[in-house]
Coordinates of C-alpha atoms and ligand atoms in Angstrom, one line a residue:
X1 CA 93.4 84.7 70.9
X2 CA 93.4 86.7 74.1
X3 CA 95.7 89.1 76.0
X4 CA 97.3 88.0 79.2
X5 CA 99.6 89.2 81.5
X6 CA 102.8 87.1 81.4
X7 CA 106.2 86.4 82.1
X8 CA 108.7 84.3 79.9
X9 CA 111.0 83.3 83.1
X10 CA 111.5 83.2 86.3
X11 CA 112.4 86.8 87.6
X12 CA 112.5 89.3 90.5
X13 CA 112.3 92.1 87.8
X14 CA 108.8 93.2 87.0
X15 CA 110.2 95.1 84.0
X16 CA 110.4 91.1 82.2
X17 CA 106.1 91.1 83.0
X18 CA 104.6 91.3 79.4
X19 CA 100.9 91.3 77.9
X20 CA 100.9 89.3 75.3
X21 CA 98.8 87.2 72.8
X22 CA 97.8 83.7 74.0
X23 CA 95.4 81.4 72.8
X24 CA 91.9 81.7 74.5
X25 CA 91.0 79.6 77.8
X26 CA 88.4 76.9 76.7
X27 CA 86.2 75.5 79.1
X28 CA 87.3 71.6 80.0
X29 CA 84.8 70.7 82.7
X30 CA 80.8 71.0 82.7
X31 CA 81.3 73.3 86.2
X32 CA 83.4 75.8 84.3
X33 CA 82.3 79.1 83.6
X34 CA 84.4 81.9 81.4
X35 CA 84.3 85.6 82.5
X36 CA 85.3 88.5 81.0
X37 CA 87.6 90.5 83.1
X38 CA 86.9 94.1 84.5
X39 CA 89.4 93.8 87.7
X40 CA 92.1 92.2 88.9
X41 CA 94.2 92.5 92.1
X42 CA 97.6 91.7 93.0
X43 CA 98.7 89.7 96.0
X44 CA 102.1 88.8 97.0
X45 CA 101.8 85.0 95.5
X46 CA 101.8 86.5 92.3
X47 CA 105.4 88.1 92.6
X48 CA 106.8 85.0 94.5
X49 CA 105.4 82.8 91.6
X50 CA 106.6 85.0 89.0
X51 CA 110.2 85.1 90.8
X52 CA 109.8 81.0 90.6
X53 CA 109.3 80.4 94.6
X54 CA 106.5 77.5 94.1
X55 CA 108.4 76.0 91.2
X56 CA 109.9 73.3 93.4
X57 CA 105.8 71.8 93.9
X58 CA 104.7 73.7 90.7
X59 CA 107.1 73.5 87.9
X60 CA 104.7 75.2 85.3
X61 CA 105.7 75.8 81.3
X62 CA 105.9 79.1 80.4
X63 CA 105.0 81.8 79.9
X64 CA 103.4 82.0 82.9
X65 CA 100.2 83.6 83.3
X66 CA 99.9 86.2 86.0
X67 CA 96.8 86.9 88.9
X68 CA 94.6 84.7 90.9
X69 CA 92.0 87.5 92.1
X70 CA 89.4 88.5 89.3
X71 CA 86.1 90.4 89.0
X72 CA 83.8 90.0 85.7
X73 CA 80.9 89.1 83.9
X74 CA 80.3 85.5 83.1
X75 CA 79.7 85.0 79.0
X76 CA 79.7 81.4 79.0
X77 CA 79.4 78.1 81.1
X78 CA 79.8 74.5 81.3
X79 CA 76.6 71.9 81.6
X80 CA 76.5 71.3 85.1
X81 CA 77.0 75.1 86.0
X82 CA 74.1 75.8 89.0
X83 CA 74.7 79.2 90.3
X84 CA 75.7 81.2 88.0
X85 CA 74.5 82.3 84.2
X86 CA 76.0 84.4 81.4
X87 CA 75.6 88.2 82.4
X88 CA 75.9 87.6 86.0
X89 CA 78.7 89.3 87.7
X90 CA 81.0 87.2 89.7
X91 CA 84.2 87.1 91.7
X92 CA 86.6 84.8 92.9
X93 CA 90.0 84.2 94.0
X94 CA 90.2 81.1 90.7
X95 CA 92.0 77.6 91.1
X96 CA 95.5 77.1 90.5
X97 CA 95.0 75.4 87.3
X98 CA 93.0 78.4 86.2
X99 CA 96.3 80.9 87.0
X100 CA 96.0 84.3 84.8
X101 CA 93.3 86.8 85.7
X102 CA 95.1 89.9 84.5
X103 CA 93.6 88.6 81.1
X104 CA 90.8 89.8 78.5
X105 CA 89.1 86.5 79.8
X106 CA 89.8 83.8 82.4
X107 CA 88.1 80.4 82.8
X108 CA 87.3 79.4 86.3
X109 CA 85.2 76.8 88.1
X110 CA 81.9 77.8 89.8
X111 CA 83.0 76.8 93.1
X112 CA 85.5 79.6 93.1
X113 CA 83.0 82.2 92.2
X114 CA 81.0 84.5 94.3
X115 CA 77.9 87.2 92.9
X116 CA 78.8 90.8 93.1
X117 CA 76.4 92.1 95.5
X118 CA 74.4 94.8 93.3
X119 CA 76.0 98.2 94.7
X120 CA 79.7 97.2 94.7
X121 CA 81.6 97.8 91.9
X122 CA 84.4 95.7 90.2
X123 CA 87.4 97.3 91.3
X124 CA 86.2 96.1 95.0
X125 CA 85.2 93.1 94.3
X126 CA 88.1 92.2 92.8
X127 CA 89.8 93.5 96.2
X128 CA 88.3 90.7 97.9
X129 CA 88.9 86.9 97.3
X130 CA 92.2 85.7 98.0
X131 CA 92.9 88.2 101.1
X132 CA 89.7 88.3 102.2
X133 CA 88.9 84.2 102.4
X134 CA 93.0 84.1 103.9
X135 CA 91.4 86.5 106.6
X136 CA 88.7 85.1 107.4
X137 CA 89.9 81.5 107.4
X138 CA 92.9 82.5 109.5
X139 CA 90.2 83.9 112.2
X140 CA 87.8 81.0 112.1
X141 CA 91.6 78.4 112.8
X142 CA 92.1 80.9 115.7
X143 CA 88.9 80.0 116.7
X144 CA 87.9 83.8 117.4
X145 CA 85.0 84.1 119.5
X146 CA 82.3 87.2 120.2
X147 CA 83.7 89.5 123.0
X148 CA 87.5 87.8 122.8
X149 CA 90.6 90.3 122.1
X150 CA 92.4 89.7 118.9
X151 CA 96.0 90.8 117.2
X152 CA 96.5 91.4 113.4
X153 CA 99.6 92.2 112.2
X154 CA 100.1 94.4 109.7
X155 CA 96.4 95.6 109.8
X156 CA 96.6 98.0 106.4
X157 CA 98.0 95.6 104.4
X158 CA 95.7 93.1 102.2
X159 CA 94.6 90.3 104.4
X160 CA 95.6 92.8 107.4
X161 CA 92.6 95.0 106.4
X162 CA 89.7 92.4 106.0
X163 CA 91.2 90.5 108.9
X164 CA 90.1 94.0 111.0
X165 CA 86.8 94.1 109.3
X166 CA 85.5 90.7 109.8
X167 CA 87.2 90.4 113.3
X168 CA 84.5 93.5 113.9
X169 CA 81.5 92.6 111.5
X170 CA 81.6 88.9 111.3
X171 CA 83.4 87.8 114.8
X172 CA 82.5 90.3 116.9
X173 CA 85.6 90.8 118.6
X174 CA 86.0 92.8 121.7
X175 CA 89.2 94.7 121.2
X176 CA 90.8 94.5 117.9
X177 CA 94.4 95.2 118.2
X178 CA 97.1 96.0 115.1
X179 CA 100.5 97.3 114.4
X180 CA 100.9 99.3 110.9
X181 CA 103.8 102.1 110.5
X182 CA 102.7 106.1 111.0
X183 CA 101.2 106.7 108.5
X184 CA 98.1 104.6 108.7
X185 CA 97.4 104.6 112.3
X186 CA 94.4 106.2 111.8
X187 CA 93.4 104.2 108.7
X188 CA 93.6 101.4 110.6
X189 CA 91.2 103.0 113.8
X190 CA 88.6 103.7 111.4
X191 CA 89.1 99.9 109.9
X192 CA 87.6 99.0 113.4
X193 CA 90.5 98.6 115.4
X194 CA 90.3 100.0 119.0
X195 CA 94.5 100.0 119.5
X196 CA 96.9 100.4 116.9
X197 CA 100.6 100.2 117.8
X198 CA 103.2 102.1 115.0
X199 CA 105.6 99.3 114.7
X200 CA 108.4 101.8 113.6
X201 CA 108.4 103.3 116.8
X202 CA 107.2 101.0 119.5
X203 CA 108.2 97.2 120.2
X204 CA 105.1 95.5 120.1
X205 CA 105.8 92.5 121.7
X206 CA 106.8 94.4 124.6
X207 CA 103.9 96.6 124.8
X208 CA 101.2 94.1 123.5
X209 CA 102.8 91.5 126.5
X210 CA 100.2 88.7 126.7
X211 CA 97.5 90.5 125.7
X212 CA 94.9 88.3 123.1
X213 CA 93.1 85.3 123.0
X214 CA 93.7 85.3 119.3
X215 CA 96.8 85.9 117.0
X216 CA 97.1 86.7 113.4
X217 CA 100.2 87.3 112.0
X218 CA 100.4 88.7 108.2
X219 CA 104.1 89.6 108.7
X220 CA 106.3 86.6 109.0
X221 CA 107.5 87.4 112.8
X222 CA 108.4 84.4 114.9
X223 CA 108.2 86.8 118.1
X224 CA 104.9 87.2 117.8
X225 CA 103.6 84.5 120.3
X226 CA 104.5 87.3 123.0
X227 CA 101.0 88.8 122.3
X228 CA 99.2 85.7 122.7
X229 CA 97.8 85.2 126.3
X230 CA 99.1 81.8 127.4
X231 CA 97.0 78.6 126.2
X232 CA 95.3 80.8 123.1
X233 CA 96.2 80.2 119.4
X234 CA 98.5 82.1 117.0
X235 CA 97.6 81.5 113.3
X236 CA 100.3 82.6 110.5
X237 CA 100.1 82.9 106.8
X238 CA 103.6 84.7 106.1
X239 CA 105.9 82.8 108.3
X240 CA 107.7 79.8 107.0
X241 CA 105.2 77.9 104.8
X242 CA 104.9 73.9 106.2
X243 CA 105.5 70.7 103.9
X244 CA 101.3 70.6 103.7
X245 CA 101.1 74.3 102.1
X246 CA 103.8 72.9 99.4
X247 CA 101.3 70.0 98.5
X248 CA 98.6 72.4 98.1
X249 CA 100.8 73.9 95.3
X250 CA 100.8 70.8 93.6
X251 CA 98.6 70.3 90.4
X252 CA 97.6 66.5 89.7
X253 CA 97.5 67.5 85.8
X254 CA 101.6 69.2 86.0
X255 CA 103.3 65.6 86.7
X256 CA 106.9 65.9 88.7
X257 CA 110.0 63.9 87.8
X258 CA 111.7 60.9 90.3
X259 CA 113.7 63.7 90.8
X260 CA 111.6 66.7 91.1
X261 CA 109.5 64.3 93.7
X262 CA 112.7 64.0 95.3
X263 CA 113.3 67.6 96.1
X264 CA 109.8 68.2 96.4
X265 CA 109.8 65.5 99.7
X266 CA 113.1 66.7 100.6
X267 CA 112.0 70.5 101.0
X268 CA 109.0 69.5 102.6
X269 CA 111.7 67.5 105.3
X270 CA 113.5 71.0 105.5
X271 CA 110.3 73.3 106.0
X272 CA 109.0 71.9 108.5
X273 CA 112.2 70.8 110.6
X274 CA 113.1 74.8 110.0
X275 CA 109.0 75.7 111.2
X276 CA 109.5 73.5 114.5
X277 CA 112.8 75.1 115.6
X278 CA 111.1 78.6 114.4
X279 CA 108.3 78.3 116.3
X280 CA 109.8 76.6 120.1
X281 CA 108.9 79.9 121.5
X282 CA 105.0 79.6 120.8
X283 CA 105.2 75.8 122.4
X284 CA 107.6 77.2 125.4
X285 CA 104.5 79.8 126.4
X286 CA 102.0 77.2 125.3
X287 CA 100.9 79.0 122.3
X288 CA 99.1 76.6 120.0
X289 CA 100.8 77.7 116.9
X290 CA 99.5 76.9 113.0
X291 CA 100.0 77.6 109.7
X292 CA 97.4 77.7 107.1
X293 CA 96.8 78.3 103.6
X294 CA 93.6 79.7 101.8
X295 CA 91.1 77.4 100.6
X296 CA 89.5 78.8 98.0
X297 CA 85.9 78.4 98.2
X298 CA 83.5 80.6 96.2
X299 CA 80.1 80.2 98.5
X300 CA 82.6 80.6 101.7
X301 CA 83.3 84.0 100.3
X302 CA 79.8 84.8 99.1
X303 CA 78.6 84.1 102.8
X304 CA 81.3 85.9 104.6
X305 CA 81.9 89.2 102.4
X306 CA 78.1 89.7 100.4
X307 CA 76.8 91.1 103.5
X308 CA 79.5 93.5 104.5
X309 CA 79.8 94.4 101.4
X310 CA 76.6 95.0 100.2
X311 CA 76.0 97.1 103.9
X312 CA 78.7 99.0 103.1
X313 CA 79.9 97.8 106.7
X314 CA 83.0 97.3 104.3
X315 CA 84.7 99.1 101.7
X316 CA 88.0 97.8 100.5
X317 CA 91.0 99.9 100.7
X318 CA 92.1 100.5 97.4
X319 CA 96.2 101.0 97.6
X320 CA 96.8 102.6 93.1
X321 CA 94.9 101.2 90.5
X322 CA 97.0 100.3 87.7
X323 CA 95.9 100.2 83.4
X324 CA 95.8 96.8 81.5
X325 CA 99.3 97.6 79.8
X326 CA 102.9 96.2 80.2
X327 CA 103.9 99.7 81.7
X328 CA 100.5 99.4 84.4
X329 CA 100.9 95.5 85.6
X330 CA 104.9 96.6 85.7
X331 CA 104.0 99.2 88.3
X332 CA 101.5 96.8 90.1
X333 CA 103.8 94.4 90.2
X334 CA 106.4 96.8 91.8
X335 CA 104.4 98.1 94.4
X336 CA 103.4 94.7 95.8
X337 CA 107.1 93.3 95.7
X338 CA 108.0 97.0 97.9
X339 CA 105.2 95.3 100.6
X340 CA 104.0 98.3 101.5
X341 CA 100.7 98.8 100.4
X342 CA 97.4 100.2 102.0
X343 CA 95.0 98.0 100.9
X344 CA 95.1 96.2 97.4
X345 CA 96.2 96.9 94.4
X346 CA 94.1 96.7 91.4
X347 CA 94.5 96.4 87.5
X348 CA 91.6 97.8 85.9
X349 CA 91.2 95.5 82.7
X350 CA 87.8 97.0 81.1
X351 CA 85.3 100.2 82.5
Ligands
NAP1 N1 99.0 81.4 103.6 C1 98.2 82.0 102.7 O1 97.3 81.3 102.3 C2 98.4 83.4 102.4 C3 97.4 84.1 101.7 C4 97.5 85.5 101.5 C5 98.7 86.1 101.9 N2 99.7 85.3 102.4 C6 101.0 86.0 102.8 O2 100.7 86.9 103.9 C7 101.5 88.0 103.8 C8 100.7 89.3 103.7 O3 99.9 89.3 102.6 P1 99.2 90.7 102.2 O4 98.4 90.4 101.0 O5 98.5 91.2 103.4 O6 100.4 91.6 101.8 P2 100.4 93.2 101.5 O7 99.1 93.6 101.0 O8 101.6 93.4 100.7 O9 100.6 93.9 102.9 C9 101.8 93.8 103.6 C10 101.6 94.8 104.8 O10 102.5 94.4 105.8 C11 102.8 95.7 106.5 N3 104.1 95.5 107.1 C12 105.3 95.3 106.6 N4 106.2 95.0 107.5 C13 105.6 95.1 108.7 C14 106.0 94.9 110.1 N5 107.2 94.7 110.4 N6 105.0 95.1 111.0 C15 103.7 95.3 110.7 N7 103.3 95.5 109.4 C16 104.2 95.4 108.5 C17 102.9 96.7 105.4 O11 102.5 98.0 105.9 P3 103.5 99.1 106.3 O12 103.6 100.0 105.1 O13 102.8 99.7 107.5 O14 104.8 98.5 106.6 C18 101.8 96.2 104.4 O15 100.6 96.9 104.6 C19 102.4 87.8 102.6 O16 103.6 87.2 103.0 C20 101.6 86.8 101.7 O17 102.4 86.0 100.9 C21 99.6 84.0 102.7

């Protein structure tokens, strides 16, 4: 048996989160390694999971296990495992099948994984996957180029933050431009970017008119396209997911009914109908709009994040770190559902 952070329903309360006793993860492929947990952080999936949002693609049995980000030490792995041994210490945003890092243990396949670099501790790592590979992926869709000006919304927020970093260290981007609210505007200068706008007090789409070759938007905002320079791209991860993101929920080994299939095709219809009429401004100022979800990808975050990291070019913003206890990932959990973090939020599992 293990401990786990779980929930027995469906629910927008964080007070029903619970650790409790589960049997242990085995391994059930030769590319599977187990870790032991030190770290785990929080991203905004895990609430809209826990308050059943992906349950129309991913109707899971309960209770459901919580966190997809973890940092650890391998202590055992599979036949065909070729990068990593037991001792090493790994991180990795872990496969949907593989749901539950807030856990004494978690079993994940090697191609999610990625080796600490040797100065950085777990609490960072465990910062990283999930936000960081959204960031970077959303960048490399834009198509981001040295010398170009980009947008980030919501630069202090999780996949705001390493969005800023690698659009500086990775992209070389010209003029990095964000909005955040007062308090972090100079958080988010010394994050690299070179104008922040305070989104509580200033329009941005007013005073940003037309202004980047590249958008990212980490907020949801249909408006944003007035940023983007006519004939440039706008990427989004928080606005209206499209029917493609709802297959990427799906697991081949959690079967749907005739009737689950049903709704599943019929909200699929409904997304992206609502997407099209959301986004007519972005086509109306020829703003090649998408949407994309994170692919998670272990050597794709080992190649992007091991050098900053290990440079110190980048040190995560750590928002609280919480205790492995049902009081701790209640308070995590609480924090991330307010959305206003600076930076990520972290359950410390072992020292
Ligand atoms: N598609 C994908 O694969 C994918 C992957 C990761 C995340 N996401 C989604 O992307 C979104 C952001 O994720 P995250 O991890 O960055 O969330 P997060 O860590 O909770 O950060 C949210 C940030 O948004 C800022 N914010 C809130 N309202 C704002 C506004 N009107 N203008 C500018 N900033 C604002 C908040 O800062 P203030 O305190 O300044 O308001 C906060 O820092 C979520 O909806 C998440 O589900 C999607």
């Amino acid at each position: 048996m293990y401990k786990v952070a779980t929930t027995a329903r469906y629910t927008h309360d964080p007070a029903g989160f619970k650790i409790t006793e589960q049997p242990r993860p085995v391994l059930t492929a030769a590319t599977q390694v187990e870790i032991e947990v030190h770290a785990a952080s929080l991203n905004p999936i895990d609430f809209k999971r826990a308050e059943g949002m992906i349950s129309i693609a991913l109707p899971e049995p309960f209770p459901l296990k919580l966190g997809y980000d973890v940092s650890g030490i391998v202590t055992a792995v599979g036949a065909d495992v070729k990068r990593f041994k037991a001792g090493d210490r790994v991180y990795g945003r872990v496969h949907a099948e593989h749901v539950g890092t807030i856990a004494e243990y978690v079993v994940a396949d090697e191609s999610a994984l990625a080796p600490i670099p040797a100065a950085v501790g777990y609490k960072a790592a465990a910062a990283v996957p999930l936000a960081g590979l959204t960031a970077k992926q959303a960048l490399e869709a834009g198509g981001l180029e040295r010398g170009q000006t980009v947008f980030v919304s919501g630069g202090l927020g999780g996949v705001g933050m390493f969005a800023l970093a690698l659009a500086k260290h990775h992209f070389g981007a010209g003029e990095i431009i964000t909005t955040v609210s007062t308090a972090k505007v100079d958080k988010a200068r010394e994050l690299g970017a070179t104008r922040v706008v305070d989104y509580t007090k200033e329009d941005y789409t007013t005073v940003l008119d037309s202004v980047a070759d590249v958008v990212l938007d980490t907020v949801g905002d249909a408006t944003v396209y007035k940023v983007a320079k006519p004939g440039s791209n706008a990427v989004s991860v928080a606005m209206l997911p499209d029917g493609r993101a709802l297959d990427h929920f799906r697991q081949e080994n959690v079967p749907l009914s005739a009737f689950g299939s049903f709704k599943l095709g019929l909200a699929k219809r409904v997304v992206d109908c609502a997407g099209w009429f959301l986004t007519r401004g972005f086509r109306a100022k020829n703003v090649r709009y998408s949407f994309i979800i994170l692919q998670c990808d272990g050597e794709d975050l080992e190649r992007s994040f091991n050098p900053l990291l290990a440079s110190g070019a980048l040190t995560p913003l750590i928002s609280n770190t919480y205790p492995f206890t049902d009081e701790g990932v209640r308070a995590a959990f609480t924090e991330s559902r307010a959305g206003h973090a600076t930076g990520k939020i972290i359950i410390k599992v072992r020292d």
